[in-house]
């Protein structure tokens, strides 16, 4: 929290938003989803108010992830779709691929294997196009899991 306060004191709202997002991720990993969402929303407000357009898609993705991790998949999809639209509009292909992969995982969890595979393959294509090997591996794992679960 000291970093957040320091950024606020120095009038660095985009850095403050980044620090709030990191706190949100930390609480998300700890399973404290309400606190994670509070930090994510505070960061999102700063981004929106201070022209942090490049980070907006990522912020929406993290909010979606928090909802997904708390098993609120309908709410997660809403936030993922907003972030996906922003990423596509801004040409942020990496976040587009990651968000599509997150959607693939949620669709798989819901038993919607057609959409899970469609999102997974789109994520894979973008990751390959961008040459981001880690994201390719993540997409391949999601595709494989969808096939594996669908086949049972």
Coordinates of N, CA, C and O in Angstrom, one line a residue:
X1 N 0.8 -1.2 0.0 CA 0.0 0.0 0.0 C 0.9 1.3 0.0 O 0.4 2.3 -0.4
X2 N 2.1 1.1 0.5 CA 3.0 2.3 0.5 C 3.2 2.8 -0.9 O 3.3 4.0 -1.2
X3 N 3.4 1.9 -1.9 CA 3.6 2.2 -3.2 C 2.4 3.0 -3.8 O 2.6 4.0 -4.5
X4 N 1.2 2.6 -3.5 CA 0.0 3.3 -3.9 C 0.0 4.7 -3.4 O -0.3 5.6 -4.1
X5 N 0.3 4.8 -2.1 CA 0.3 6.1 -1.5 C 1.4 7.0 -2.0 O 1.1 8.2 -2.3
X6 N 2.5 6.5 -2.3 CA 3.6 7.2 -2.9 C 3.3 7.7 -4.3 O 3.5 8.9 -4.6
X7 N 2.7 6.9 -5.1 CA 2.3 7.3 -6.4 C 1.2 8.4 -6.4 O 1.2 9.3 -7.2
X8 N 0.3 8.2 -5.4 CA -0.7 9.3 -5.3 C -0.1 10.6 -4.9 O -0.4 11.6 -5.4
X9 N 0.9 10.5 -3.9 CA 1.6 11.7 -3.4 C 2.3 12.4 -4.6 O 2.4 13.6 -4.7
X10 N 3.0 11.6 -5.4 CA 3.8 12.1 -6.5 C 2.9 12.4 -7.8 O 3.5 12.8 -8.8
X11 N 1.6 12.3 -7.7 CA 0.7 12.5 -8.8 C 1.1 11.7 -10.0 O 1.2 12.2 -11.1
X12 N 1.2 10.4 -9.8 CA 1.5 9.4 -10.9 C 0.3 8.4 -11.0 O 0.4 7.3 -10.5
X13 N -0.8 8.9 -11.5 CA -2.0 8.0 -11.4 C -1.9 6.7 -12.2 O -2.5 5.7 -11.8
X14 N -1.2 6.7 -13.3 CA -1.1 5.4 -14.1 C -0.2 4.4 -13.3 O -0.5 3.2 -13.3
X15 N 0.8 4.9 -12.6 CA 1.7 4.0 -11.8 C 0.9 3.6 -10.6 O 1.0 2.4 -10.1
X16 N 0.0 4.4 -10.1 CA -0.8 4.1 -8.9 C -1.8 3.0 -9.4 O -2.0 2.0 -8.6
X17 N -2.4 3.1 -10.6 CA -3.3 2.1 -11.1 C -2.5 0.8 -11.2 O -3.1 -0.3 -10.9
X18 N -1.3 0.8 -11.7 CA -0.5 -0.4 -11.9 C -0.3 -1.1 -10.5 O -0.4 -2.3 -10.4
X19 N 0.0 -0.3 -9.5 CA 0.2 -0.8 -8.1 C -1.1 -1.4 -7.6 O -1.0 -2.5 -7.0
X20 N -2.2 -0.7 -7.8 CA -3.5 -1.3 -7.4 C -3.8 -2.6 -8.1 O -4.3 -3.5 -7.4
X21 N -3.5 -2.7 -9.4 CA -3.7 -3.9 -10.1 C -2.9 -5.0 -9.5 O -3.3 -6.2 -9.3
X22 N -1.6 -4.8 -9.2 CA -0.8 -5.8 -8.6 C -1.3 -6.3 -7.2 O -1.2 -7.4 -6.9
X23 N -1.8 -5.3 -6.5 CA -2.5 -5.7 -5.2 C -3.7 -6.6 -5.5 O -4.0 -7.5 -4.7
X24 N -4.4 -6.2 -6.5 CA -5.6 -7.0 -6.9 C -5.2 -8.4 -7.2 O -5.8 -9.4 -6.8
X25 N -4.1 -8.6 -8.0 CA -3.6 -9.9 -8.4 C -3.2 -10.7 -7.2 O -3.5 -11.9 -7.0
X26 N -2.5 -10.0 -6.3 CA -2.1 -10.7 -5.0 C -3.2 -11.2 -4.2 O -3.3 -12.4 -3.9
X27 N -4.3 -10.4 -4.0 CA -5.4 -10.9 -3.3 C -6.2 -11.9 -4.1 O -6.8 -12.8 -3.4
X28 N -6.2 -11.8 -5.4 CA -6.8 -12.8 -6.2 C -6.2 -14.2 -6.0 O -6.8 -15.2 -5.8
X29 N -4.8 -14.2 -6.0 CA -4.1 -15.4 -5.7 C -4.3 -16.0 -4.3 O -4.2 -17.2 -4.1
X30 N -4.6 -15.1 -3.4 CA -4.8 -15.5 -2.0 C -6.3 -16.0 -1.8 O -6.6 -16.5 -0.8
X31 N -7.1 -15.8 -2.8 CA -8.5 -16.3 -2.7 C -9.4 -15.2 -2.1 O -10.5 -15.5 -1.8
X32 N -8.9 -14.0 -1.9 CA -9.7 -13.0 -1.3 C -10.3 -12.1 -2.4 O -9.8 -11.1 -2.8
X33 N -11.3 -12.7 -3.1 CA -11.8 -12.1 -4.3 C -12.5 -10.7 -4.1 O -12.3 -9.8 -4.9
X34 N -13.2 -10.5 -3.0 CA -13.8 -9.2 -2.8 C -12.7 -8.1 -2.7 O -12.9 -7.0 -3.3
X35 N -11.7 -8.3 -2.0 CA -10.6 -7.4 -1.9 C -9.9 -7.2 -3.2 O -9.6 -6.1 -3.6
X36 N -9.7 -8.3 -3.9 CA -9.0 -8.2 -5.2 C -9.9 -7.3 -6.2 O -9.3 -6.5 -6.8
X37 N -11.2 -7.5 -6.1 CA -12.0 -6.7 -7.0 C -12.0 -5.2 -6.6 O -12.0 -4.4 -7.5
X38 N -11.9 -4.9 -5.3 CA -11.8 -3.5 -4.9 C -10.6 -2.9 -5.5 O -10.6 -1.8 -6.0
X39 N -9.5 -3.6 -5.4 CA -8.2 -3.0 -5.9 C -8.3 -2.9 -7.5 O -7.8 -1.9 -8.0
X40 N -8.8 -3.9 -8.1 CA -8.9 -3.9 -9.6 C -9.8 -2.7 -10.0 O -9.5 -2.0 -11.0
X41 N -10.9 -2.5 -9.3 CA -11.8 -1.5 -9.7 C -11.2 -0.1 -9.4 O -11.4 0.8 -10.2
X42 N -10.5 0.0 -8.4 CA -9.8 1.3 -8.1 C -8.8 1.6 -9.1 O -8.7 2.8 -9.6
X43 N -8.0 0.6 -9.6 CA -7.1 0.8 -10.6 C -7.8 1.1 -12.0 O -7.3 2.0 -12.7
X44 N -8.9 0.5 -12.2 CA -9.6 0.7 -13.5 C -10.1 2.2 -13.5 O -10.0 2.8 -14.5
X45 N -10.6 2.6 -12.4 CA -11.1 4.0 -12.3 C -10.0 5.0 -12.6 O -10.2 6.0 -13.4
X46 N -8.8 4.8 -12.1 CA -7.6 5.6 -12.4 C -7.3 5.6 -13.9 O -6.9 6.6 -14.5
X47 N -7.3 4.4 -14.4 CA -6.9 4.3 -15.9 C -7.9 5.0 -16.7 O -7.5 5.7 -17.6
X48 N -9.2 4.9 -16.4 CA -10.2 5.5 -17.2 C -10.2 7.0 -17.1 O -10.4 7.8 -18.0
X49 N -9.9 7.5 -15.9 CA -9.8 9.0 -15.6 C -8.6 9.6 -16.1 O -8.6 10.9 -16.3
X50 N -7.5 8.9 -16.4 CA -6.2 9.5 -16.7 C -5.6 9.0 -18.0 O -4.4 9.1 -18.2
X51 N -6.4 8.5 -18.9 CA -6.0 8.2 -20.2 C -5.1 6.9 -20.3 O -4.2 6.9 -21.1
X52 N -5.3 6.0 -19.4 CA -4.5 4.8 -19.4 C -5.1 3.7 -20.4 O -5.2 2.6 -20.1
X53 N -5.4 4.2 -21.6 CA -6.1 3.3 -22.6 C -5.3 2.0 -22.9 O -5.9 1.0 -23.0
X54 N -4.0 2.1 -22.9 CA -3.2 0.9 -23.2 C -3.4 -0.2 -22.2 O -3.2 -1.4 -22.5
X55 N -3.7 0.2 -21.0 CA -3.8 -0.8 -19.9 C -5.2 -1.2 -19.6 O -5.5 -2.1 -18.8
X56 N -6.2 -0.6 -20.3 CA -7.6 -0.9 -20.0 C -8.0 -2.3 -20.3 O -8.6 -3.0 -19.4
X57 N -7.6 -2.9 -21.4 CA -8.0 -4.2 -21.8 C -7.4 -5.2 -20.7 O -8.1 -6.1 -20.3
X58 N -6.2 -5.0 -20.3 CA -5.6 -5.8 -19.3 C -6.4 -5.7 -18.0 O -6.6 -6.7 -17.3
X59 N -6.8 -4.5 -17.6 CA -7.5 -4.3 -16.3 C -8.9 -5.1 -16.4 O -9.2 -5.8 -15.4
X60 N -9.6 -5.0 -17.5 CA -10.8 -5.7 -17.6 C -10.6 -7.2 -17.6 O -11.4 -8.0 -17.0
X61 N -9.5 -7.7 -18.2 CA -9.1 -9.1 -18.2 C -8.9 -9.6 -16.7 O -9.4 -10.6 -16.3
X62 N -8.2 -8.8 -15.9 CA -8.0 -9.2 -14.5 C -9.2 -9.2 -13.7 O -9.4 -10.1 -12.9
X63 N -10.1 -8.3 -14.0 CA -11.4 -8.3 -13.3 C -12.2 -9.6 -13.7 O -12.8 -10.3 -12.9
X64 N -12.2 -9.9 -15.0 CA -12.8 -11.2 -15.4 C -12.1 -12.4 -14.8 O -12.8 -13.3 -14.4
X65 N -10.8 -12.4 -14.7 CA -10.1 -13.5 -14.1 C -10.5 -13.7 -12.6 O -10.7 -14.8 -12.1
X66 N -10.7 -12.6 -11.9 CA -11.1 -12.7 -10.5 C -12.5 -13.3 -10.4 O -12.7 -14.1 -9.5
X67 N -13.4 -12.8 -11.2 CA -14.7 -13.4 -11.2 C -14.7 -14.9 -11.6 O -15.4 -15.7 -11.0
X68 N -13.9 -15.2 -12.6 CA -13.7 -16.6 -13.0 C -13.2 -17.5 -11.8 O -13.8 -18.6 -11.5
X69 N -12.2 -17.0 -11.1 CA -11.6 -17.7 -10.0 C -12.6 -17.9 -8.9 O -12.5 -18.9 -8.1
X70 N -13.5 -17.0 -8.8 CA -14.6 -17.1 -7.7 C -15.8 -17.8 -8.2 O -16.8 -17.8 -7.5
X71 N -15.7 -18.5 -9.4 CA -16.7 -19.3 -10.0 C -17.9 -18.5 -10.4 O -19.0 -19.0 -10.6
X72 N -17.8 -17.2 -10.7 CA -18.8 -16.4 -11.2 C -18.5 -16.2 -12.7 O -18.1 -15.1 -13.1
X73 N -18.8 -17.3 -13.5 CA -18.4 -17.3 -14.9 C -19.2 -16.4 -15.8 O -18.7 -15.9 -16.7
X74 N -20.5 -16.2 -15.4 CA -21.3 -15.2 -16.2 C -20.7 -13.8 -16.1 O -20.6 -13.1 -17.1
X75 N -20.4 -13.4 -14.9 CA -19.8 -12.1 -14.7 C -18.4 -12.0 -15.3 O -18.1 -11.0 -15.9
X76 N -17.7 -13.1 -15.2 CA -16.3 -13.1 -15.8 C -16.4 -12.9 -17.3 O -15.7 -12.1 -17.9
X77 N -17.3 -13.6 -17.9 CA -17.5 -13.4 -19.4 C -17.8 -12.0 -19.8 O -17.3 -11.5 -20.8
X78 N -18.6 -11.3 -19.0 CA -19.0 -9.9 -19.3 C -17.7 -9.1 -19.3 O -17.5 -8.3 -20.2
X79 N -16.9 -9.2 -18.3 CA -15.7 -8.4 -18.2 C -14.7 -8.8 -19.3 O -14.0 -7.9 -19.9
X80 N -14.6 -10.1 -19.6 CA -13.7 -10.6 -20.7 C -14.1 -10.0 -22.0 O -13.3 -9.5 -22.8
X81 N -15.4 -10.0 -22.3 CA -15.9 -9.4 -23.5 C -15.6 -8.0 -23.7 O -15.2 -7.5 -24.8
X82 N -15.7 -7.2 -22.7 CA -15.4 -5.8 -22.7 C -13.9 -5.6 -23.0 O -13.4 -4.8 -23.9
X83 N -13.1 -6.3 -22.2 CA -11.6 -6.3 -22.4 C -11.2 -6.7 -23.8 O -10.3 -6.2 -24.4
X84 N -11.8 -7.8 -24.3 CA -11.5 -8.3 -25.6 C -11.8 -7.3 -26.7 O -11.0 -7.0 -27.6
X85 N -13.0 -6.6 -26.6 CA -13.3 -5.5 -27.5 C -12.3 -4.4 -27.5 O -11.8 -4.0 -28.6
X86 N -11.9 -4.0 -26.3 CA -10.8 -2.9 -26.2 C -9.5 -3.4 -26.8 O -8.9 -2.7 -27.6
X87 N -9.1 -4.6 -26.5 CA -7.9 -5.1 -27.1 C -7.9 -5.2 -28.6 O -6.9 -4.8 -29.2
X88 N -9.0 -5.7 -29.1 CA -9.1 -5.7 -30.6 C -9.1 -4.3 -31.2 O -8.5 -4.1 -32.2
X89 N -9.8 -3.4 -30.6 CA -9.9 -2.0 -31.1 C -8.5 -1.4 -31.1 O -8.1 -0.7 -32.0
X90 N -7.8 -1.6 -30.0 CA -6.5 -1.0 -29.8 C -5.3 -1.8 -30.5 O -4.2 -1.3 -30.5
X91 N -5.7 -3.0 -31.0 CA -4.6 -3.8 -31.7 C -3.7 -4.4 -30.7 O -2.5 -4.8 -31.0
X92 N -4.1 -4.6 -29.4 CA -3.3 -5.2 -28.4 C -3.5 -6.8 -28.5 O -4.3 -7.4 -27.8
X93 N -2.7 -7.4 -29.4 CA -2.9 -8.8 -29.8 C -2.6 -9.7 -28.6 O -3.2 -10.8 -28.5
X94 N -1.6 -9.4 -27.8 CA -1.2 -10.2 -26.7 C -2.4 -10.4 -25.7 O -2.8 -11.5 -25.3
X95 N -3.0 -9.2 -25.3 CA -4.1 -9.3 -24.4 C -5.3 -9.9 -25.0 O -6.1 -10.6 -24.4
X96 N -5.5 -9.7 -26.3 CA -6.6 -10.3 -27.1 C -6.4 -11.9 -27.0 O -7.4 -12.6 -26.6
X97 N -5.2 -12.4 -27.2 CA -5.0 -13.8 -27.1 C -5.2 -14.3 -25.7 O -5.8 -15.4 -25.5
X98 N -4.7 -13.6 -24.7 CA -4.8 -14.1 -23.3 C -6.3 -14.1 -22.9 O -6.8 -15.0 -22.2
X99 N -7.0 -13.1 -23.3 CA -8.5 -13.0 -23.0 C -9.2 -14.1 -23.7 O -10.1 -14.7 -23.0
X100 N -8.9 -14.3 -24.9 CA -9.6 -15.4 -25.6 C -9.3 -16.8 -24.9 O -10.2 -17.6 -24.8
X101 N -8.1 -16.9 -24.4 CA -7.8 -18.2 -23.7 C -8.6 -18.3 -22.4 O -9.1 -19.3 -22.1
X102 N -8.7 -17.2 -21.7 CA -9.5 -17.2 -20.5 C -11.0 -17.5 -20.8 O -11.6 -18.3 -20.0
X103 N -11.5 -17.0 -21.9 CA -12.8 -17.3 -22.3 C -12.9 -18.8 -22.6 O -13.9 -19.5 -22.3
X104 N -11.9 -19.3 -23.3 CA -11.9 -20.8 -23.6 C -12.0 -21.6 -22.3 O -12.7 -22.6 -22.3
X105 N -11.2 -21.3 -21.3 CA -11.3 -22.0 -20.1 C -12.7 -22.0 -19.4 O -13.2 -23.0 -19.0
X106 N -13.3 -20.8 -19.4 CA -14.6 -20.6 -18.8 C -15.6 -21.4 -19.6 O -16.5 -22.1 -19.1
X107 N -15.6 -21.3 -21.0 CA -16.5 -22.1 -21.8 C -16.3 -23.6 -21.5 O -17.3 -24.3 -21.4
X108 N -15.1 -24.0 -21.4 CA -14.9 -25.5 -21.1 C -15.5 -25.8 -19.8 O -16.2 -26.9 -19.7
X109 N -15.3 -25.0 -18.8 CA -15.9 -25.3 -17.5 C -17.4 -25.4 -17.5 O -18.0 -26.2 -16.8
X110 N -18.0 -24.6 -18.4 CA -19.5 -24.6 -18.6 C -19.9 -25.7 -19.4 O -21.1 -25.9 -19.6
X111 N -19.0 -26.5 -20.0 CA -19.4 -27.6 -20.9 C -19.7 -27.1 -22.3 O -20.2 -27.9 -23.1
X112 N -19.3 -25.9 -22.7 CA -19.5 -25.4 -24.0 C -18.2 -25.6 -24.8 O -17.4 -24.7 -25.0
X113 N -18.0 -26.8 -25.3 CA -16.8 -27.2 -25.9 C -16.6 -26.5 -27.3 O -15.4 -26.3 -27.7
X114 N -17.6 -26.3 -28.0 CA -17.5 -25.6 -29.3 C -16.9 -24.2 -29.1 O -16.0 -23.9 -29.8
X115 N -17.5 -23.4 -28.2 CA -16.9 -22.1 -28.0 C -15.5 -22.2 -27.3 O -14.7 -21.3 -27.6
X116 N -15.3 -23.1 -26.4 CA -14.0 -23.3 -25.8 C -13.0 -23.5 -26.9 O -11.9 -22.9 -26.8
X117 N -13.2 -24.4 -27.8 CA -12.3 -24.7 -28.9 C -12.1 -23.5 -29.8 O -11.0 -23.2 -30.2
X118 N -13.2 -22.9 -30.1 CA -13.1 -21.7 -31.0 C -12.2 -20.6 -30.4 O -11.3 -20.1 -31.1
X119 N -12.4 -20.3 -29.2 CA -11.6 -19.3 -28.5 C -10.2 -19.8 -28.3 O -9.2 -19.0 -28.5
X120 N -10.0 -21.0 -28.0 CA -8.7 -21.6 -27.8 C -7.9 -21.5 -29.1 O -6.7 -21.1 -29.1
X121 N -8.5 -21.9 -30.2 CA -7.8 -21.8 -31.5 C -7.5 -20.4 -32.0 O -6.4 -20.1 -32.6
X122 N -8.4 -19.5 -31.7 CA -8.1 -18.0 -32.0 C -6.9 -17.6 -31.2 O -6.1 -16.8 -31.7
X123 N -6.9 -17.9 -29.9 CA -5.8 -17.5 -29.0 C -4.5 -18.1 -29.5 O -3.5 -17.4 -29.6
X124 N -4.5 -19.4 -29.9 CA -3.3 -20.0 -30.4 C -2.8 -19.3 -31.7 O -1.6 -19.0 -31.8
X125 N -3.7 -19.0 -32.6 CA -3.3 -18.3 -33.9 C -2.7 -17.0 -33.6 O -1.6 -16.6 -34.2
X126 N -3.3 -16.2 -32.7 CA -2.7 -14.9 -32.4 C -1.3 -15.0 -31.7 O -0.4 -14.3 -32.0
X127 N -1.3 -16.0 -30.8 CA 0.0 -16.2 -30.1 C 1.1 -16.6 -31.0 O 2.3 -16.2 -30.9
X128 N 0.8 -17.5 -32.0 CA 1.8 -17.9 -33.0 C 2.2 -16.7 -33.9 O 3.3 -16.5 -34.2
X129 N 1.2 -15.9 -34.3 CA 1.4 -14.7 -35.1 C 2.4 -13.8 -34.4 O 3.3 -13.2 -35.0
X130 N 2.2 -13.6 -33.1 CA 3.0 -12.7 -32.3 C 4.3 -13.3 -31.8 O 5.2 -12.6 -31.4
X131 N 4.4 -14.7 -32.0 CA 5.7 -15.3 -31.6 C 5.9 -15.4 -30.1 O 7.0 -15.4 -29.6
X132 N 4.8 -15.5 -29.4 CA 4.9 -15.5 -27.9 C 4.7 -17.0 -27.5 O 3.5 -17.5 -27.4
X133 N 5.8 -17.7 -27.3 CA 5.8 -19.1 -27.1 C 5.0 -19.5 -25.9 O 4.3 -20.5 -25.9
X134 N 5.2 -18.8 -24.8 CA 4.5 -19.1 -23.6 C 3.0 -19.1 -23.8 O 2.2 -20.0 -23.3
X135 N 2.5 -18.1 -24.5 CA 1.0 -18.0 -24.7 C 0.6 -19.1 -25.7 O -0.6 -19.5 -25.6
X136 N 1.4 -19.5 -26.6 CA 1.1 -20.6 -27.5 C 0.9 -21.9 -26.6 O -0.1 -22.6 -26.8
X137 N 1.8 -22.1 -25.7 CA 1.7 -23.3 -24.8 C 0.4 -23.2 -24.0 O -0.3 -24.3 -23.8
X138 N 0.1 -22.1 -23.5 CA -1.1 -21.9 -22.7 C -2.4 -22.2 -23.5 O -3.3 -22.9 -23.1
X139 N -2.4 -21.7 -24.7 CA -3.5 -22.0 -25.6 C -3.6 -23.5 -26.0 O -4.7 -24.0 -26.0
X140 N -2.5 -24.1 -26.3 CA -2.5 -25.5 -26.6 C -3.0 -26.3 -25.4 O -3.7 -27.3 -25.6
X141 N -2.6 -26.0 -24.2 CA -3.1 -26.7 -23.0 C -4.6 -26.5 -22.9 O -5.3 -27.5 -22.6
X142 N -5.1 -25.3 -23.1 CA -6.6 -25.1 -23.1 C -7.3 -25.9 -24.1 O -8.3 -26.5 -23.8
X143 N -6.7 -26.0 -25.3 CA -7.4 -26.7 -26.4 C -7.3 -28.2 -26.0 O -8.4 -28.9 -26.2
X144 N -6.2 -28.7 -25.6 CA -6.1 -30.1 -25.2 C -7.0 -30.5 -24.1 O -7.7 -31.5 -24.1
X145 N -7.2 -29.6 -23.1 CA -8.1 -29.9 -22.0 C -9.5 -29.9 -22.5 O -10.3 -30.7 -22.0
X146 N -9.9 -29.0 -23.4 CA -11.3 -29.0 -23.9 C -11.5 -30.3 -24.7 O -12.6 -30.9 -24.5
X147 N -10.6 -30.8 -25.5 CA -10.8 -32.0 -26.2 C -10.9 -33.2 -25.2 O -11.7 -34.1 -25.3
X148 N -10.0 -33.2 -24.2 CA -10.0 -34.3 -23.2 C -11.3 -34.3 -22.4 O -11.9 -35.4 -22.3
X149 N -11.8 -33.2 -22.0 CA -13.1 -33.2 -21.2 C -14.3 -33.5 -22.1 O -15.2 -34.2 -21.7
X150 N -14.2 -33.0 -23.3 CA -15.4 -33.2 -24.2 C -15.5 -34.7 -24.6 O -16.6 -35.2 -24.9
X151 N -14.3 -35.4 -24.6 CA -14.3 -36.8 -25.0 C -14.8 -37.7 -23.9 O -15.0 -38.9 -24.2
X152 N -15.0 -37.3 -22.7 CA -15.4 -38.2 -21.6 C -16.8 -38.5 -21.6 O -17.7 -37.9 -22.0

